[in-house]
Coordinates of C-alpha atoms in Angstrom, one line a residue:
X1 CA 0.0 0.0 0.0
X2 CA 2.9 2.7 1.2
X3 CA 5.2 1.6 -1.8
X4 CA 2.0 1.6 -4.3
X5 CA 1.0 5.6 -3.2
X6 CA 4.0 6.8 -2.8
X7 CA 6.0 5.1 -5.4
X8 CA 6.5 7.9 -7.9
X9 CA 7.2 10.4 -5.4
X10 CA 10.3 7.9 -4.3
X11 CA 11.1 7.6 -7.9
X12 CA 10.6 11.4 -8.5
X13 CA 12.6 12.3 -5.4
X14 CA 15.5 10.2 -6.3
X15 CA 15.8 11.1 -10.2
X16 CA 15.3 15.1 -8.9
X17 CA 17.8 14.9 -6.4
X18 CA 20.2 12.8 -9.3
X19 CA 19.7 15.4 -11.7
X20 CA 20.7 18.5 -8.9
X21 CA 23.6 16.9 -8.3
X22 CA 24.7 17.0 -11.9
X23 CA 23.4 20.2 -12.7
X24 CA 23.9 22.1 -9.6
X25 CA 26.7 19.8 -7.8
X26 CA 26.4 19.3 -3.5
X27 CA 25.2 22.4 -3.1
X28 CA 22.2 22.2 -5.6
X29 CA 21.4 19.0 -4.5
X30 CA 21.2 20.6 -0.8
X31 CA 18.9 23.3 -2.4
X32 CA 16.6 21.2 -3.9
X33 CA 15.8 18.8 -0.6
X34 CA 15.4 21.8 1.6
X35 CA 13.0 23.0 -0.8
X36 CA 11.1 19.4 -0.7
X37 CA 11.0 19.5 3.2
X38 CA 9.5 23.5 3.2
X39 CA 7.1 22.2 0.8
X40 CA 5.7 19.4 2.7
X41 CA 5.6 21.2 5.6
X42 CA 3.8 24.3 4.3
X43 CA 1.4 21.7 2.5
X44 CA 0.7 19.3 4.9
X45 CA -2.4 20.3 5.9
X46 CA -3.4 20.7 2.2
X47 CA -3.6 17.1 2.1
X48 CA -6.2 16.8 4.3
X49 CA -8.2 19.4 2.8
X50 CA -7.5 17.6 -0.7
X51 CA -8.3 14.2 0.8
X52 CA -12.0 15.5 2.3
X53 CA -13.0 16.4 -1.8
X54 CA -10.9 13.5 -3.2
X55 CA -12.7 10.7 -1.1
X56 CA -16.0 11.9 -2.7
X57 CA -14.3 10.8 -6.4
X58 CA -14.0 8.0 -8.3
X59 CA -10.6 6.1 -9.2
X60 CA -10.5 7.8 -12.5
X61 CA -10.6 11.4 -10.9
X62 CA -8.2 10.5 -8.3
X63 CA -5.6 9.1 -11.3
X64 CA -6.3 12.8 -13.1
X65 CA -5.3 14.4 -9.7
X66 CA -2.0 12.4 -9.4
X67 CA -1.0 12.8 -13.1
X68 CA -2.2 15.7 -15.2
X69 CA -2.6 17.2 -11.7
X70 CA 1.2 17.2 -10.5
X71 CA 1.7 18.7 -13.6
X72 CA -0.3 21.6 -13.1
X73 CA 1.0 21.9 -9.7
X74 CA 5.3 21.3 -10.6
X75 CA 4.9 23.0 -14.4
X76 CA 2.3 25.8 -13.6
X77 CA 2.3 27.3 -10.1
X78 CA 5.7 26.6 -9.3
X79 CA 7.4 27.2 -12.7
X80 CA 5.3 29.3 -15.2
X81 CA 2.7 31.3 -12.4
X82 CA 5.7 33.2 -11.2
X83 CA 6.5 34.2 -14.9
X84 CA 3.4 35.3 -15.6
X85 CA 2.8 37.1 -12.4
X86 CA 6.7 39.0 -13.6
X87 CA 5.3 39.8 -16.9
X88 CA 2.0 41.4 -15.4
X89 CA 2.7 43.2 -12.8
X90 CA 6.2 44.3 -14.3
X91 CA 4.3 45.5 -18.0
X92 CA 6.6 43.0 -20.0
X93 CA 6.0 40.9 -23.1
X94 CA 6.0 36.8 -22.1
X95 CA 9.4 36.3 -23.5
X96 CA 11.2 39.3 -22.2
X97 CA 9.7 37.4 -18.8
X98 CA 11.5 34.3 -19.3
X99 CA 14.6 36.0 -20.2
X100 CA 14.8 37.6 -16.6
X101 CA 13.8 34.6 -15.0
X102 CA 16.3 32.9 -16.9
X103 CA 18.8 35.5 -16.8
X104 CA 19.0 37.9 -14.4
X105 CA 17.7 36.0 -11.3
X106 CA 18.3 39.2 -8.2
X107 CA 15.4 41.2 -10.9
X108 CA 13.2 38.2 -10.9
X109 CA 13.2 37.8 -7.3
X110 CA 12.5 41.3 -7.0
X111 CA 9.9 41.0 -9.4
X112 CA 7.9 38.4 -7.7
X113 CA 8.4 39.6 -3.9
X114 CA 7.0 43.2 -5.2
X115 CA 4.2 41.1 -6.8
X116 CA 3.7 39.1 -3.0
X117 CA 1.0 41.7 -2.0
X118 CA -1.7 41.1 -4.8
X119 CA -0.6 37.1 -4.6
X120 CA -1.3 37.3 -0.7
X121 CA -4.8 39.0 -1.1
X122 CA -6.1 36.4 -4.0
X123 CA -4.5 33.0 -1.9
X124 CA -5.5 34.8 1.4
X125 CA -9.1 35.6 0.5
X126 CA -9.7 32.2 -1.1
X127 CA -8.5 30.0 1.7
X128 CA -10.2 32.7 4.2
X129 CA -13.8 31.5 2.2
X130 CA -13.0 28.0 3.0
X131 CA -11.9 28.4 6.6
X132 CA -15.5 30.5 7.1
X133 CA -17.6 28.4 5.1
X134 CA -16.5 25.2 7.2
X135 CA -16.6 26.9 10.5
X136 CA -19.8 28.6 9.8
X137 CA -21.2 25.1 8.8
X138 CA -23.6 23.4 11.3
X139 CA -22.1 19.6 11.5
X140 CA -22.6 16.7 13.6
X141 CA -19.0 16.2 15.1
X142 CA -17.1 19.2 16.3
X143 CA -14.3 19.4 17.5
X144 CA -13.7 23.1 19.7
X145 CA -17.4 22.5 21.2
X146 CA -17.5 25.8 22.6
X147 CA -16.3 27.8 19.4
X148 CA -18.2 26.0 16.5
X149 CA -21.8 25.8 17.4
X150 CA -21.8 29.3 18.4
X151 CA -20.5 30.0 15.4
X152 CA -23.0 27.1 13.5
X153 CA -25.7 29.2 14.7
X154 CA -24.1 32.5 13.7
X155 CA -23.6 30.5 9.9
X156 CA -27.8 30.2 9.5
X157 CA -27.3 33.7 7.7
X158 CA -26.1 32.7 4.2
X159 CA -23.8 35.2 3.1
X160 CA -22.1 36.2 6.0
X161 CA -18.8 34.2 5.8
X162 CA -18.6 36.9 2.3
X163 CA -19.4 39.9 4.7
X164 CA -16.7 38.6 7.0
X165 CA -14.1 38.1 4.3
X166 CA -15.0 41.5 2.9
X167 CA -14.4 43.2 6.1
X168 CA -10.8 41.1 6.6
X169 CA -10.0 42.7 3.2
X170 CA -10.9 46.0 3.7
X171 CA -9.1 46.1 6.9
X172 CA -5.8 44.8 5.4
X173 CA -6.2 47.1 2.5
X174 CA -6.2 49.9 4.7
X175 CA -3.8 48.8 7.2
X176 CA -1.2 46.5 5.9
X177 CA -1.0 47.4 2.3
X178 CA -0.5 51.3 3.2
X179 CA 2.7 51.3 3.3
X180 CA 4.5 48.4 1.9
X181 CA 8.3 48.0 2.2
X182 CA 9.8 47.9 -1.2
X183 CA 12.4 45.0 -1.8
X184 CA 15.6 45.6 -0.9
X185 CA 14.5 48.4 1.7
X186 CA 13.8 51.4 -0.3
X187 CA 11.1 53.4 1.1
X188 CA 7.5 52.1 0.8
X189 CA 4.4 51.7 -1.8
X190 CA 0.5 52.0 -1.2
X191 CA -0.9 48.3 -2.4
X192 CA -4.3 49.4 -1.3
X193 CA -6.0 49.2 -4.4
X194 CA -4.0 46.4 -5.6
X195 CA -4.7 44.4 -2.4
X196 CA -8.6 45.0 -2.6
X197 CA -8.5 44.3 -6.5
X198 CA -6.6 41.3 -6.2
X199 CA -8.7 40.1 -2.5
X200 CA -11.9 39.9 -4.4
X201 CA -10.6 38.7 -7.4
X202 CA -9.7 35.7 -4.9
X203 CA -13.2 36.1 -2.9
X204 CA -14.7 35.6 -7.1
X205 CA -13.0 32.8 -8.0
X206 CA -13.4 31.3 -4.9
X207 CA -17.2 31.6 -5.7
X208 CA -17.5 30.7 -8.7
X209 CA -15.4 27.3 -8.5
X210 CA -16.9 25.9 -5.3
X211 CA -20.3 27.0 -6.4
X212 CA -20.6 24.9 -9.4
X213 CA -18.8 22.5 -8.1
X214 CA -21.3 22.2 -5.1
X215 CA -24.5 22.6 -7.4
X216 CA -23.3 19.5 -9.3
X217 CA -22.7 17.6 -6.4
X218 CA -25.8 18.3 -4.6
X219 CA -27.9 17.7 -7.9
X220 CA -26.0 14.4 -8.2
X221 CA -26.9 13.2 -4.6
X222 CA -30.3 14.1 -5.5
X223 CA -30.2 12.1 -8.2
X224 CA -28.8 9.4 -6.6
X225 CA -32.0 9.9 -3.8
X226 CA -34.4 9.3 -6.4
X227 CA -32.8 6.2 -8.2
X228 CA -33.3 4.0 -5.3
X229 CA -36.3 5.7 -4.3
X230 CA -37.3 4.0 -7.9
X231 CA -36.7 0.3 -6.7
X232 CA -36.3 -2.2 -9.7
X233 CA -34.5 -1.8 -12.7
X234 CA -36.3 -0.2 -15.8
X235 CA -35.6 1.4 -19.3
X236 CA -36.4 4.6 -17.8
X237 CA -34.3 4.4 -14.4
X238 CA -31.4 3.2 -17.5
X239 CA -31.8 6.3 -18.4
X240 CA -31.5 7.8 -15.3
X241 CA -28.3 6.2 -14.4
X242 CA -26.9 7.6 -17.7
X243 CA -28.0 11.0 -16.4
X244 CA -26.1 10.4 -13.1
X245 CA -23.0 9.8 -14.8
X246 CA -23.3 12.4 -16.5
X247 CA -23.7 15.0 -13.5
X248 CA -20.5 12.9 -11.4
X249 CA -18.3 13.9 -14.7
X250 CA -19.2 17.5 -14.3
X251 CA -19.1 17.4 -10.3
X252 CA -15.6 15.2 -10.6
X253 CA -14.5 18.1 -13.1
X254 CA -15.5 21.5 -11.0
X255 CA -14.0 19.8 -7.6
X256 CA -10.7 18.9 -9.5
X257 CA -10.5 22.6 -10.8
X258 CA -11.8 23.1 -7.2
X259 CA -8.8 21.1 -6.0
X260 CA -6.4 23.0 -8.1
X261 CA -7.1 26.3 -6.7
X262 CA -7.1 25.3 -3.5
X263 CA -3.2 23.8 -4.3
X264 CA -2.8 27.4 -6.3
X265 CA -3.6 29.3 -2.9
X266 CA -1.2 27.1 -1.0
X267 CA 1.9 27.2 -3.3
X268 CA 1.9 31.1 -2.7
X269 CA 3.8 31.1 0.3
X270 CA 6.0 28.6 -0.6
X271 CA 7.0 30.1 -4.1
X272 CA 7.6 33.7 -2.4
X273 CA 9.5 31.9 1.0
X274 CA 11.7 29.4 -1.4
X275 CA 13.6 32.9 -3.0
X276 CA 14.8 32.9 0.8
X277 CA 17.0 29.9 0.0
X278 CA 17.6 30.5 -3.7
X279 CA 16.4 32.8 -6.7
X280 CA 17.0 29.9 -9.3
X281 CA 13.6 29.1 -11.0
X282 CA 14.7 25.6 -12.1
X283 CA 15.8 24.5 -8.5
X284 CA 12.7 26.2 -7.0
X285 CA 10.6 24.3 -9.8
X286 CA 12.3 20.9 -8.9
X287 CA 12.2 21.2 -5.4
X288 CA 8.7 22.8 -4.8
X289 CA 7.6 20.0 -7.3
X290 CA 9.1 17.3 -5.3
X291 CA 7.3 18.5 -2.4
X292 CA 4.1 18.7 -4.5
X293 CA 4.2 15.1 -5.3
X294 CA 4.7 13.7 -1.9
X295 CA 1.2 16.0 -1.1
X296 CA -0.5 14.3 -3.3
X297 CA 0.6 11.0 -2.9
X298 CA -0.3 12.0 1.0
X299 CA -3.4 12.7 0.0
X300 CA -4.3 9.7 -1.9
X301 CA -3.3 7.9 1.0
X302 CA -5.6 9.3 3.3
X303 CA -8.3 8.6 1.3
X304 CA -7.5 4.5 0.8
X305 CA -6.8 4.2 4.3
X306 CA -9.8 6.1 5.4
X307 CA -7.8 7.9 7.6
X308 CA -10.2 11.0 7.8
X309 CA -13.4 8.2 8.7
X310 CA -11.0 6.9 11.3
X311 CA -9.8 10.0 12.9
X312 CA -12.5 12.5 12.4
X313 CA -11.3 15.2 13.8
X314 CA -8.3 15.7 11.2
X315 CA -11.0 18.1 9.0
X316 CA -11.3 20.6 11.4
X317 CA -7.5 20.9 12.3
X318 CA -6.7 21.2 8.6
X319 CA -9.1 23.8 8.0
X320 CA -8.1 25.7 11.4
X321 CA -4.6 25.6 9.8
X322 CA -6.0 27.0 6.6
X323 CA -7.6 30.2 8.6
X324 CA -4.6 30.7 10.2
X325 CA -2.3 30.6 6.5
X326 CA -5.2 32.9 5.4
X327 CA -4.3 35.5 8.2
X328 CA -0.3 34.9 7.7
X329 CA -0.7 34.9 4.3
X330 CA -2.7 38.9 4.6
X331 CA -0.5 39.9 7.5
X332 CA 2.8 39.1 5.4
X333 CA 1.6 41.7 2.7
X334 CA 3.6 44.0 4.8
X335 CA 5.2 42.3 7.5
X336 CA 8.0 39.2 7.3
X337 CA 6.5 36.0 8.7
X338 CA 9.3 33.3 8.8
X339 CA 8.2 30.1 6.8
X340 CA 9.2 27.9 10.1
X341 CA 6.6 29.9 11.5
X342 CA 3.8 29.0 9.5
X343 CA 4.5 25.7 8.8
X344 CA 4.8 24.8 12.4
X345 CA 1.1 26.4 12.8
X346 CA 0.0 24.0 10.7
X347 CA 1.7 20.7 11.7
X348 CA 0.7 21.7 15.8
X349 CA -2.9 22.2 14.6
X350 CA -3.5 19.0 12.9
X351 CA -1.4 17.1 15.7
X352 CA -4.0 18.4 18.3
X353 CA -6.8 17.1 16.2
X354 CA -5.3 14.1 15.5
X355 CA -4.3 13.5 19.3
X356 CA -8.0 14.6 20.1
X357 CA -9.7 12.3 17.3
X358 CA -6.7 9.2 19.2
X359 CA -8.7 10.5 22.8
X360 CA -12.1 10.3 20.7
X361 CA -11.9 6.5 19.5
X362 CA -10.2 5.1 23.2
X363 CA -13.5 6.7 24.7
X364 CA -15.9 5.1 22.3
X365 CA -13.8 2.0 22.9
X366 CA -14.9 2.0 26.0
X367 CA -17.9 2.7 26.4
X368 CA -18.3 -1.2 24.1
X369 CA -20.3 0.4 21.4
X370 CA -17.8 1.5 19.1
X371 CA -19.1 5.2 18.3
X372 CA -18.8 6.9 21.5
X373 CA -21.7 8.9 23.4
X374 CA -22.7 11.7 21.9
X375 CA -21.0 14.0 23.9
X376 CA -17.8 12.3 23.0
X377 CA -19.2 12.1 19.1
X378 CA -19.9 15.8 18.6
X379 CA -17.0 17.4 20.7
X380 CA -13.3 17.0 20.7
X381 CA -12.3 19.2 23.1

């Protein structure tokens, strides 16, 4: 099972590391598997997130996140987003773009940090709307008792996780993106208008994506209601079935584009903290990518082991995590957060869920009928 998930990213890891070496010698080499290690540990909680949507695929969706999926993630975010992020904010044409990628690294890493403000409002704003959306959610099991059904009931109003991430916006806008340091230490810039133009670009997509992607997938589970509602098999319920299919490829399609956003808003922090170990776009491409694939091969895992059925709990740490890269990710549009920082945020958050959802199980254990009381059910903590 291990060697069958992770396989590739074994493989991948080995012939990456092979080809620093020859490209880059020790020190590249070095480069590229620090890289790997910041990715996974920024990205760890991704997984879960990634693994709660992927469980609701099929095989053939899962296969499509893994292959054509990692490419997107190595090829696009980590390789040609920050190019085209350089030729759009910096007014140039797509191949004077590559050149100074290419060429003259110090003005491509300037480039891209003096882009970090608008990338830090879209990723922020987006993984904000998740982070609200869940907490806002009224749900069986919860895991901070006292936090979340407050907040459940506060969620019965439908739009107000947009009025909240509207007011988060408007406040960093007019705080943190005032007076931005300009790389190197030159003065400062006002990002205001950027910021907000960029946060509700994120709040948009962030709309639009999970929207559709939800519609199909409640209009599938209705579906799926009313074919056994139907009972035996008939030329018409045939029909039906074929009509089911048909809305699981478009739900399976808008929760992989879903998916990829989601991995979009993540990669932001570790594309802009990599330039603090080199400003090389081929070793930050081969050693964000390596870290990529051992995400996704982490998050395929979960899902064949069940891991997030067995320890329920993990959902909400991830998605706590995700709030608090939301807030880093808005806070650092003017301020320096240190990667350690917020990857540690993220690895003690899922711990503590996973050490409550351990407590969780041993008490339903006990109690001989293997799902707990409901106290124990609905609260972690």
């Amino acid at each position: 099972m291990l060697l069958k998930t992770f396989g590739w990213s074994f493989a991948i890891t080995a012939a990456g590391l092979a080809l620093a070496g020859v490209l880059w010698g020790w020190q590249g080499l070095a480069v590229v598997a620090i890289l790997s290690v910041l990715e996974i540990s920024l990205s760890f909680d991704n997984a879960v997130i990634n693994a709660g949507i992927l469980r609701k695929m099929n095989p053939f969706w899962q296969k499509m996140f893994l292959t054509l999926g990692i490419l997107i993630a190595v090829f696009g975010m980590r390789l040609v987003f920050p190019v085209v992020i350089v030729a759009i904010t910096a007014k140039l044409g797509p191949i004077e773009a590559v050149k100074v990628a290419l060429q003259d690294h110090e003005r491509y890493e300037s480039l891209v940090t003096s882009a970090h403000p608008a990338i830090a409002a879209f990723g922020g704003m987006f993984l904000l709307m998740i982070f609200l959306d869940f907490i806002f959610e009224d749900r069986d099991i919860r895991w901070l008792e006292w936090l979340e059904k407050p907040l459940a009931r506060l969620g019965k109003l439908d739009t107000l996780s947009i009025v909240v991430s509207l007011v988060v916006l408007l406040v960093a806008a007019t705080t943190f993106a005032t007076a931005v340091p300009v790389h190197g230490g030159e003065g400062t810039v006002d990002k205001a208008s950027t910021v907000l133009l960029a946060g509700i670009g994120g709040l948009v997509t962030y709309l639009i994506v999970g929207g559709v992607s939800g519609f199909f997938e409640d209009r599938l589970e209705e579906a799926e209601d009313d074919d056994e509602e139907e009972g035996a098999q008939s030329p018409a319920k045939k029909s039906g079935n074929g009509a089911i299919v048909g809305l699981a490829g478009k739900a399976a399609f808008f929760m992989f584009l879903y998916l990829e956003v989601i991995d979009a808003s993540f990669s932001f922090d570790g594309v802009i903290g990599a330039f603090a170990i080199t400003n090389d776009i081929f070793e930050m491409a081969l050693g964000l990518g390596i870290g990529a694939m051992y995400i996704r091969s982490l998050t395929v895992f979960l899902v064949r082991k069940g891991t997030l059925d067995d320890y329920v709990y993990l959902e909400h740490g991830a998605h706590y995590a995700i709030g608090a890269l939301a807030v880093i990710l808005l806070v650092t549009i003017k301020y320096e957060i240190n990667e350690v920082i917020t990857g540690l945020i993220g690895v003690v958050l899922i711990g503590l869920a996973f050490w409550s959802s351990v407590v969780r199980n041993r008490r339903a254990l006990a109690s001989g009928d293997g799902s707990g009381s409901k106290a124990e059910v609905s609260s972690g903590v």
